[in-house]
Short mmCIF file of C-alpha atoms and ligand atoms in Angstrom, two decimals:
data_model
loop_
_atom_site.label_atom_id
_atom_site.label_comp_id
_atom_site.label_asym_id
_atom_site.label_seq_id
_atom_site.Cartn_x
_atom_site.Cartn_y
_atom_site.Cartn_z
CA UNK V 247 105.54 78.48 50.51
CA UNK V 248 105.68 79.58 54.34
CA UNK V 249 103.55 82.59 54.79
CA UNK V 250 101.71 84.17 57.60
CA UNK V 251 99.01 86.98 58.36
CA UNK V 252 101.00 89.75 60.02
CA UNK V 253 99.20 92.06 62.78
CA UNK V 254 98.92 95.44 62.67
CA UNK V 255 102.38 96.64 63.94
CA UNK V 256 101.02 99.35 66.34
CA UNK V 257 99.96 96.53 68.05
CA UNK V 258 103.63 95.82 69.17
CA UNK V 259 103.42 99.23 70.68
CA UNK V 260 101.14 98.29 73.39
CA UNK V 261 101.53 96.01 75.85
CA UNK V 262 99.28 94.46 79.00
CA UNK V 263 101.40 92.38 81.45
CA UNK V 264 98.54 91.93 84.06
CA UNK V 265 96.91 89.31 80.94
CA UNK V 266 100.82 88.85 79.63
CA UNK V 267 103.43 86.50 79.04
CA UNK V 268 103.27 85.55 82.83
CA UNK V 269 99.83 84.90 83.07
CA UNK V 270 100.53 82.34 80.10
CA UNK V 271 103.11 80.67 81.95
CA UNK V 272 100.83 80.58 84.96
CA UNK V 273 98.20 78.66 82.72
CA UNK V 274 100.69 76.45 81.81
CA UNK V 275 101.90 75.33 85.02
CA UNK V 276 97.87 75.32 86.11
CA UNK V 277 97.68 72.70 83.19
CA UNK V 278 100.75 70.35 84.39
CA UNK V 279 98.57 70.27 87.52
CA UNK V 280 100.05 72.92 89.94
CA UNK V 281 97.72 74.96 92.04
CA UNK V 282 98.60 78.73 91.03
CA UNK V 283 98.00 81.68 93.50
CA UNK V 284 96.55 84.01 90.67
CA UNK V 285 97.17 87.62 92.75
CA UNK V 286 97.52 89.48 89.25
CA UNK V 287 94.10 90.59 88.53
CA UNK V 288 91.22 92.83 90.45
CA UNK V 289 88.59 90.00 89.87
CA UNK V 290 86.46 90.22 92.85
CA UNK V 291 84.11 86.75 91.82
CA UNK V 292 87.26 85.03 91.34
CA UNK V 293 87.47 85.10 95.04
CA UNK V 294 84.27 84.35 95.79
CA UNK V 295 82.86 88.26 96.08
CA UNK V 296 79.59 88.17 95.03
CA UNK V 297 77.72 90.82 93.01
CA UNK V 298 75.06 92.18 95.45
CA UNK V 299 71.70 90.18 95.39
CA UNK V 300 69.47 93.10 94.67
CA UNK V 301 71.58 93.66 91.47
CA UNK V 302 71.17 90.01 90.32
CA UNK V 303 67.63 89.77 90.69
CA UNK V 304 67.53 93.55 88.53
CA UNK V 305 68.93 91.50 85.75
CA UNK V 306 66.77 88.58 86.60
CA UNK V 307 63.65 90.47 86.36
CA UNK V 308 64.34 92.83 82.93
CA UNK V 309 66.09 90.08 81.10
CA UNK V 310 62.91 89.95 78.81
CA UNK V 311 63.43 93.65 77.87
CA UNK V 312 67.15 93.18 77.59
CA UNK V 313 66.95 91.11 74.32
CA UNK V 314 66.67 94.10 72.28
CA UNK V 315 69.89 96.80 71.72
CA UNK V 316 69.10 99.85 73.65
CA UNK V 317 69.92 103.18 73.35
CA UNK V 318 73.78 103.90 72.26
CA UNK V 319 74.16 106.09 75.35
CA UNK V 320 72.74 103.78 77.59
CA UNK V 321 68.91 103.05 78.77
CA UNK V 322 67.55 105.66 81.06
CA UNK V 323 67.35 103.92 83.90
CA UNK V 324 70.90 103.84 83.81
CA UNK V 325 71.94 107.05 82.55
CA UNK V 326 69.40 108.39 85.20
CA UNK V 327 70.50 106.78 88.28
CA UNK V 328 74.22 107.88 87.31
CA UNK V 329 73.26 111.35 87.27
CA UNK V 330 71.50 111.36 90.33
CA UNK V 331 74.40 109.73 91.95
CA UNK V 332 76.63 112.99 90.15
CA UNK V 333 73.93 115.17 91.99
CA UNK V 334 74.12 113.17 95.42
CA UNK V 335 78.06 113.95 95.21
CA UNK V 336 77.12 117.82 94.27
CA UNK V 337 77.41 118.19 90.97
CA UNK V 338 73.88 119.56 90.93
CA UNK V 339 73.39 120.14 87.30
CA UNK V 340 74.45 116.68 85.66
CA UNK V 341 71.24 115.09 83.97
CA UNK V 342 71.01 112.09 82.01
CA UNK V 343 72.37 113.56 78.83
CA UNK V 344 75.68 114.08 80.03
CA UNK V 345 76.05 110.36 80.97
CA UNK V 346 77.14 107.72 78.36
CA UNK V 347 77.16 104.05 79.25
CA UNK V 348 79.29 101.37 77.73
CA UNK V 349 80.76 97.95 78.06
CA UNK V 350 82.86 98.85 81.13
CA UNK V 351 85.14 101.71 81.66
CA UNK V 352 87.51 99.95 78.96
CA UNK V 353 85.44 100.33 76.33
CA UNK V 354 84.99 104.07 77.32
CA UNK V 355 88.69 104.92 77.81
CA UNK V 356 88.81 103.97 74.27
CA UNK V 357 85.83 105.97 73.02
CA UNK V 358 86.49 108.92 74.87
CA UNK V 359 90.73 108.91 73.40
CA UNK V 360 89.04 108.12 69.68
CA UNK V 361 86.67 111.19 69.79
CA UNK V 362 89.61 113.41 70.78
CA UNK V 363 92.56 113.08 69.86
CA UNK V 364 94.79 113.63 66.26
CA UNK V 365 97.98 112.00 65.10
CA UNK V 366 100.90 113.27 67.40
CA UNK V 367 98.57 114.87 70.35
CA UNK V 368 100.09 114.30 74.06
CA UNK V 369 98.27 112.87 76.69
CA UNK V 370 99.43 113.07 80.47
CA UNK V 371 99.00 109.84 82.12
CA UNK V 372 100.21 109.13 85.55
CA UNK V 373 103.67 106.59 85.98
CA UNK V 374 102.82 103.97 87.45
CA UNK V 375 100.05 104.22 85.37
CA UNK V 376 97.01 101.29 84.53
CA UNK V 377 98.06 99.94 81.13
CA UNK V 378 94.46 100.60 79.47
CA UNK V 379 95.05 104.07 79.38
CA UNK V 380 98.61 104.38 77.48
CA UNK V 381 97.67 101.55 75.13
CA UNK V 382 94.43 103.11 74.00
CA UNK V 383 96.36 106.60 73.55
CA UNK V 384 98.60 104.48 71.14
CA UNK V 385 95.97 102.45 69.33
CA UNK V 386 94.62 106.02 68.39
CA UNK V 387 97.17 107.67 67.10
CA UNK V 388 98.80 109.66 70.31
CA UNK V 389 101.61 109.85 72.52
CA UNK V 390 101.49 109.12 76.25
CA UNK V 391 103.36 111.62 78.40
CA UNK V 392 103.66 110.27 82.15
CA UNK V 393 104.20 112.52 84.65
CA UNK V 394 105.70 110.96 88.05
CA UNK V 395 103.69 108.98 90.87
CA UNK V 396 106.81 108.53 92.81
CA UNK V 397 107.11 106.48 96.44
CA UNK V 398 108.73 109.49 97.99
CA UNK V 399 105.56 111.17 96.86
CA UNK V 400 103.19 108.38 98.73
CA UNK V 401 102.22 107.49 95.04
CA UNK V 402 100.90 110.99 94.93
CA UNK V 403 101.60 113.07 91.25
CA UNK V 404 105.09 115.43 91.45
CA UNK V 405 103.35 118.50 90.05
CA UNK V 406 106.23 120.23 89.18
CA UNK V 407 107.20 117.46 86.72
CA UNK V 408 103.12 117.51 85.78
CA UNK V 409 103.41 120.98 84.75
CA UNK V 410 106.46 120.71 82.66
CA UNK V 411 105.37 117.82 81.12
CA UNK V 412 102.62 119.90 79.41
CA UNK V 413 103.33 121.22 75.63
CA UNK V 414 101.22 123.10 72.68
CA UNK V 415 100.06 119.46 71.66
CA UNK V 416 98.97 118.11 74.93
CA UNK V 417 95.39 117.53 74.80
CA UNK V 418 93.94 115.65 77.91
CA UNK V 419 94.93 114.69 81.63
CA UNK V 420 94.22 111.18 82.70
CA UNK V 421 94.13 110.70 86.68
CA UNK V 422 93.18 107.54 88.18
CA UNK V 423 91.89 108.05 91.74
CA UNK V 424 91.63 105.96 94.32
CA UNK V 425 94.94 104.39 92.33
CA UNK V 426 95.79 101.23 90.66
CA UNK V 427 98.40 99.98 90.91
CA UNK V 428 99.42 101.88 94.11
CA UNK V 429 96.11 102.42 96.13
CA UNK V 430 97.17 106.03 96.19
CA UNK V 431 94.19 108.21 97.17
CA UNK V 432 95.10 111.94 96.41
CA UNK V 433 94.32 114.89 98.67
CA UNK V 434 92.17 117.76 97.97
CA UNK V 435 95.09 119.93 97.06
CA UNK V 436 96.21 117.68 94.93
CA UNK V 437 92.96 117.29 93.24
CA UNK V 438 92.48 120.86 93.04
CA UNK V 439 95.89 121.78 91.42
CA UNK V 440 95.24 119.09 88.77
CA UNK V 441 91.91 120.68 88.62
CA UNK V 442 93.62 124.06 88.22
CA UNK V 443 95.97 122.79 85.80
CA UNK V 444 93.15 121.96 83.23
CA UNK V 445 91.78 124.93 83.73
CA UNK V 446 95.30 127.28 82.67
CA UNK V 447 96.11 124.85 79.83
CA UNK V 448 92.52 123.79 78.49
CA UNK V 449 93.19 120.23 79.40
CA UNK V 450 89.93 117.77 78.84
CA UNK V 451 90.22 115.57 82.40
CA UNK V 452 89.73 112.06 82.19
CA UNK V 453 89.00 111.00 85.44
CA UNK V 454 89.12 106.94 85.79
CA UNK V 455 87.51 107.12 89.46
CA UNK V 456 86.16 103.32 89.06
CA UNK V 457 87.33 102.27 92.84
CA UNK V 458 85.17 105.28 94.34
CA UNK V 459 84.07 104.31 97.52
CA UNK V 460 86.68 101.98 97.75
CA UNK V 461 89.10 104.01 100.51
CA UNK V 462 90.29 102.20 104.14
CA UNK V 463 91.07 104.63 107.65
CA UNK V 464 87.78 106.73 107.09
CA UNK V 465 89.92 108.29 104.30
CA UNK V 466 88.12 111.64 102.41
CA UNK V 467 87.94 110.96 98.57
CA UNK V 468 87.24 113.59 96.83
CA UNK V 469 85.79 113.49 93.14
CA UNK V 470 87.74 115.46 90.99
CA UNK V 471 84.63 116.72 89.38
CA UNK V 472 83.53 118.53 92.05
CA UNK V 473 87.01 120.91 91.67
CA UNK V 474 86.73 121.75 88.39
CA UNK V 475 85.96 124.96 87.81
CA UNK V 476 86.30 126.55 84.06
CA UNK V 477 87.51 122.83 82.55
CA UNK V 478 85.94 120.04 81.07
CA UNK V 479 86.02 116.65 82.80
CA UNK V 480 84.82 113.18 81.81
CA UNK V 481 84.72 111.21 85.49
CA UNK V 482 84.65 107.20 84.53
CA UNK V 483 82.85 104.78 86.85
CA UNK V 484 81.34 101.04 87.05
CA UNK V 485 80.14 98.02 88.32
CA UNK V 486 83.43 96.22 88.14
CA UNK V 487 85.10 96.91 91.88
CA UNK V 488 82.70 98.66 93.77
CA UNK V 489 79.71 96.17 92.89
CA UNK V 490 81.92 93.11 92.41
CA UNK V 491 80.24 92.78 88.91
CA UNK V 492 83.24 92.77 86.36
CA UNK V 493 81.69 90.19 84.29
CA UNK V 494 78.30 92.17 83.45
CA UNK V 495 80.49 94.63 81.86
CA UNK V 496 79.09 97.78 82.50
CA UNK V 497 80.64 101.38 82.83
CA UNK V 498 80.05 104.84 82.69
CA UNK V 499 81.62 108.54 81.99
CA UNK V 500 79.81 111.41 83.07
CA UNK V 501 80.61 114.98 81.47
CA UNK V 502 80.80 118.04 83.24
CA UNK V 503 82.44 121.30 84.06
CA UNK V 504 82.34 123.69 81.06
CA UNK V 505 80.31 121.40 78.99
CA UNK V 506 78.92 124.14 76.47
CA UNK V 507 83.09 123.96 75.29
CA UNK V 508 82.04 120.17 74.71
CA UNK V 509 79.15 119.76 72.58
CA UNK V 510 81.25 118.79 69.29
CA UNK V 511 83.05 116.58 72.12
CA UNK V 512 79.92 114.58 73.25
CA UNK V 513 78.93 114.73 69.55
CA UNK V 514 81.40 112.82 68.73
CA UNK V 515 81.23 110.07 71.61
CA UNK V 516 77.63 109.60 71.02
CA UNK V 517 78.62 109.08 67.00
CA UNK V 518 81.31 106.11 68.22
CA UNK V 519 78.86 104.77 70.93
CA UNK V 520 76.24 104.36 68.26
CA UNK V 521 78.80 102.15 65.77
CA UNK V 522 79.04 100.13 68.20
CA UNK V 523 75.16 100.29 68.55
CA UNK V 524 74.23 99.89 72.47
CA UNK V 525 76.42 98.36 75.64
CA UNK V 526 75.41 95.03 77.20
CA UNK V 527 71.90 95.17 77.66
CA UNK V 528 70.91 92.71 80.74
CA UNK V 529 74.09 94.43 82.41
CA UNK V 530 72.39 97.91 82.51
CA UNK V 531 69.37 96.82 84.17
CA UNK V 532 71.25 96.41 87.07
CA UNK V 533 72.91 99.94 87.59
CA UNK V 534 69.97 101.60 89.56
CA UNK V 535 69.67 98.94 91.66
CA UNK V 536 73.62 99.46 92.37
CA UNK V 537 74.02 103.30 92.73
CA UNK V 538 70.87 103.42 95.23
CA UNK V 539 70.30 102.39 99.26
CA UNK V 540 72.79 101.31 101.36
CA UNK V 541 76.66 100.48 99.33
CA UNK V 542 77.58 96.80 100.75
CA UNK V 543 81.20 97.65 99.72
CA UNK V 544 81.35 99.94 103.05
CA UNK V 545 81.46 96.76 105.28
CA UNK V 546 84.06 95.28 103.27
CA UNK V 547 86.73 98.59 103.78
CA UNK V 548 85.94 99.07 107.07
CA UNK V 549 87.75 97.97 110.13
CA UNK V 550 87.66 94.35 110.37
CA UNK V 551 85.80 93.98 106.70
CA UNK V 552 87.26 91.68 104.43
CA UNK V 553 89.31 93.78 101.91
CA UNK V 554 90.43 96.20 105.37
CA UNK V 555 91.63 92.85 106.86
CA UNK V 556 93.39 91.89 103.52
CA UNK V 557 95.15 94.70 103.15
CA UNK V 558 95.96 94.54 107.18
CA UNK V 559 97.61 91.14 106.54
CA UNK V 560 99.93 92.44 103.58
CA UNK V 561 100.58 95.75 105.60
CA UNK V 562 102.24 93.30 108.56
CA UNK V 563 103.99 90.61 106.28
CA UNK V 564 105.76 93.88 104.63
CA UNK V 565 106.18 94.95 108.30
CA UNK V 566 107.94 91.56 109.14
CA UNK V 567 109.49 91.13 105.89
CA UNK V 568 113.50 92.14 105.97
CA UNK V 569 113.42 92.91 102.27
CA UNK V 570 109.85 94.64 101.63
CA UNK V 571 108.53 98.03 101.96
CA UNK V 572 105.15 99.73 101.31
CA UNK V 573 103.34 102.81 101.11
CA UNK V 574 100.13 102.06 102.92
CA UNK V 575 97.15 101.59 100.46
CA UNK V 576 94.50 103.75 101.53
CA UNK V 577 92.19 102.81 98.19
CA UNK V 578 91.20 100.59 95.40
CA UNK V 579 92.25 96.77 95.67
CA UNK V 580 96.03 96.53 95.25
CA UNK V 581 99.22 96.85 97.20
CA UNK V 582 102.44 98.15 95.53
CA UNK V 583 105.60 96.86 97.43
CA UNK V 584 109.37 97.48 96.89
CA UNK V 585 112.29 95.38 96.84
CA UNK V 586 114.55 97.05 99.23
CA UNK V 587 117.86 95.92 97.38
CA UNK V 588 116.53 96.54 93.69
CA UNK V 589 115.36 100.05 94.92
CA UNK V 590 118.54 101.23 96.29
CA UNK V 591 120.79 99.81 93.48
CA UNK V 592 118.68 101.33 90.94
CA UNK V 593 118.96 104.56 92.82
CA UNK V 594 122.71 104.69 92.95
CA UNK V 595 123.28 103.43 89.72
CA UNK V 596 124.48 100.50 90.80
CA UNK V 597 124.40 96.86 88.92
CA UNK V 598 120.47 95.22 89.84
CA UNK V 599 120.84 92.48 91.72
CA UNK V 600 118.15 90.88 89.71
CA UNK V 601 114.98 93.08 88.38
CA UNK V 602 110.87 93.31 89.07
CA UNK V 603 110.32 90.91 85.87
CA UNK V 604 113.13 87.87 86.82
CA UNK V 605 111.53 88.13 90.78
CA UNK V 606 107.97 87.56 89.41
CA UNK V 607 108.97 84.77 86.95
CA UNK V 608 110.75 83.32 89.66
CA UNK V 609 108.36 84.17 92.14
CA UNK V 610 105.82 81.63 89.82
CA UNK V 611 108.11 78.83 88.69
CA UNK V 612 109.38 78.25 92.20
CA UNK V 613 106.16 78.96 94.21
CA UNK V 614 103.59 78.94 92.14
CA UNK V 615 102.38 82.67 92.84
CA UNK V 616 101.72 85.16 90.07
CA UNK V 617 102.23 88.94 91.03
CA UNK V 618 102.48 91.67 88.42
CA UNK V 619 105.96 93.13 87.74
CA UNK V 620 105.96 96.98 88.49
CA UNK V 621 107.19 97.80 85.18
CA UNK V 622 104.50 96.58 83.44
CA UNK V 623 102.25 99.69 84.93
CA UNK V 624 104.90 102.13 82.55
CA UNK V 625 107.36 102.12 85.80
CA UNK V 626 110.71 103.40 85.89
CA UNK V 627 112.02 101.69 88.73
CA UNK V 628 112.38 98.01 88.53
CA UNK V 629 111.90 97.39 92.30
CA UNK V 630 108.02 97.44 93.18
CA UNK V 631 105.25 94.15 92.52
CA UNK V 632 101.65 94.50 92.23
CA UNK V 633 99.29 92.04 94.06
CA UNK V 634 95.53 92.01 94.76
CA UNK V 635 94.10 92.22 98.12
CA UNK V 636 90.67 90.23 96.93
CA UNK V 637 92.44 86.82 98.49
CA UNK V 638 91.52 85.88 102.33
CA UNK V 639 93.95 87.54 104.56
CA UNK V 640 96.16 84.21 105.38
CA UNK V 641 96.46 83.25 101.58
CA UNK V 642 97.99 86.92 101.67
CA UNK V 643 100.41 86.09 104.31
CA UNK V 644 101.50 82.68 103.12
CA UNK V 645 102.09 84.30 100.31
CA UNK V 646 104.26 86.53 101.29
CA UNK V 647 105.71 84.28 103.77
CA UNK V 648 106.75 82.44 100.01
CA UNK V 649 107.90 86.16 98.43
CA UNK V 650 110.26 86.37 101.14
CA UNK V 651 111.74 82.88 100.87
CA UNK V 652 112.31 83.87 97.36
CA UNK V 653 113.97 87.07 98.39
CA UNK V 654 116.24 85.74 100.75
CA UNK V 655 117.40 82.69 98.23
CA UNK V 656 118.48 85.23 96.07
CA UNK V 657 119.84 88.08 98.62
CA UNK V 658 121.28 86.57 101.46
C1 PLP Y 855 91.95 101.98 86.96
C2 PLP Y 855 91.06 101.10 86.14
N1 PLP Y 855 90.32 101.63 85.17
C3 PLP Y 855 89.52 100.89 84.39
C4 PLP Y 855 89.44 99.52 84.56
C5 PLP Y 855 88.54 98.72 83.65
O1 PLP Y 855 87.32 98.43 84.27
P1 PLP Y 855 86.06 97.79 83.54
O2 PLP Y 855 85.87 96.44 84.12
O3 PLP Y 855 84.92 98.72 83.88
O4 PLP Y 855 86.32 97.76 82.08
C6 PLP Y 855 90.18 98.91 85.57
C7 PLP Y 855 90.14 97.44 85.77
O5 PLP Y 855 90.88 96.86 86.51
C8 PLP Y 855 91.01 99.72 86.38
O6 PLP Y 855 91.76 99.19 87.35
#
């Protein structure tokens, strides 16, 4: 008799097309011997970004002690040097005890959704959004509620929509600053009304800020922390982006605002953290050696740094492009551009010409490059691509040099 072992079906509820059906495909044609240009995934060491030396030679030197598990909440060390970093950015008060590491910032969007929320609660997550956040609302029981990001906006949040997004069951507000997918980095006033917002409606704010210090142009990026007023906020950071360190898998969320409303909160994070008993231990060993002296990621956003170049090189292929346009990243390590055509069909109503998905699958079969669709990042419109700026600028532009081939092929 045929029989198989049937998932969980909530699992068909969530989805996560950056590791999808496309990056399959792209194995597969990697396998029949075709070189792929993999610009789907923020992987700094798989383009040759190394994790600062200092850091390696932290985990060098406490591997011995790292053979143990540690503390569920993270060694001190760790927790420590986070805190002081909260204090550098004036947040004066966080100590270690309001600091909770874990096995990146994915494991913690998970914990921190599983400590709060009950069957049916709402959670406000940005459209585009990163995928991490909706699915783990799902997996634990809730309902993501996006409120727009939209191009006319420069990526930024329509507050208007924000606010009348919110209902009696809304529990939380998720903003991702500097942005992924877009590279959005929001103003102060922005900030502050989100801030604001938490405050009026009692809002916990879950702030993924994990490309901090990750901004091109000089631009001001303010930590939402530092706004909040009368609301809680959990701010989530790492050594993924900034330190070019995905693999040691190491993250952190830091509590504060009114934390006395949060005590059953933290409770109950610290309860989860210690099921899963302690975070990667040689991994931890290296956050102090991160968070203090001089930040080698400042040379790579700055003029003429790598990633500022990178982005440079996508900014003028849009520029020469006849079918591309882009808001201007000013953070984080992506670039969202829009199909011209696909945009201003979908905007009238009119038939697609072709959508975001059939461009990327094309896109791969025909050139070999694999780009994210916008839609997989909870998108309405069916006209924008994600791609990583981590490649050396002139991979970037023969790559788009390709995207437009493709483009014209199908609209000219
Ligand atoms: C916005 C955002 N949050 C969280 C993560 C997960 O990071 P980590 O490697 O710390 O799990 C990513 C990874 O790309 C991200 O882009």
């Amino acid at each position: 008799m045929e029989w198989t072992i049937q998932p969980a079906s909530r699992i068909d509820a969530v989805s996560y097309e950056i590791r999808g059906t496309l990056a399959k495909r792209a194995r597969e044609l990697e396998q029949l011997g075709h070189e792929i240009l993999a610009l789907n995934i923020g992987n700094p060491g798989a383009f040759g970004f190394r994790t600062p030396e200092t850091m390696r030679e932290a985990v060098v030197r406490n591997l011995q002690r790292a053979e143990p598990y540690g503390h569920q909440m993270g060694i001190f060390p760790a927790r420590e040097a986070v805190a002081m970093h909260f204090q550098d950015r004036g947040l004066t008060e966080t100590r270690y005890h309001d600091v909770v590491i874990g096995n990146g910032v994915s494991e913690l969007v998970d914990l921190s959704l599983r400590a709060l929320i009950e069957p049916g609660d709402e959670v406000l997550i940005p459209s585009p959004d990163y995928p991490l956040w909706s699915a783990s609302v799902v997996l634990n029981g809730g309902q993501p509620v996006y409120y727009p990001c939209p191009p006319e906006h420069a990526f930024e949040p329509d507050l208007d929509a924000l606010v009348k997004a919110i209902t009696p069951k809304t529990r939380a507000l998720v903003v991702i600053n500097p942005n992924n997918p877009t590279g959005a980095v929001y103003s102060k006033q922005t900030l502050q009304a989100l801030a604001d917002m938490a405050k009026a409606h009692r809002l916990v704010l879950l702030a993924d800020e994990i490309y901090e210090g990750i901004g091109y142009d000089n631009i001001d990026m303010v930590p939402l922390s530092t706004l909040v007023d009368d609301a809680v906020c959990l701010t989530f950071g790492g050594l993924s982006k900034v330190y070019r360190a995905c693999g040691y898998r190491i993250g952190w969320a830091v509590l504060s605002g009114a934390i006395d409303h949060a005590t059953d909160y933290w409770a109950a994070i610290e309860k989860l953290a210690a099921l899963r008993l302690s975070a990667n231990m040689p991994g931890q060993w290296a956050v102090q050696t991160a968070l203090g002296g001089h930040q080698s990621i400042q040379e790579l956003v700055a003029t003429g740094g790598r990633l500022f170049q990178a982005r440079q090189a996508v900014i003028e292929s849009v520029d020469a492009s006849r079918h591309l346009s882009l808001v201007t990243p000013q953070g984080a390590l992506y670039a969202f551009p829009c199909i011209q055509a696909i945009d201003q069909a979908h905007r009238q109503g009119a038939p697609l010409p072709f959508d975001d998905q059939a461009f990327a699958e094309t896109l791969l079969e025909k050139k070999h490059i694999l780009v994210v669709p916008g839609s997989s990042f909870n998108f309405p419109n069916p006209a924008h691509f994600r791609v990583t700026l981590l490649p050396q600028p002139d991979v970037l532009k023969s790559a788009f040099v390709a995207i437009d081939e493709v483009l014209s092929d199908w609209l000219d």
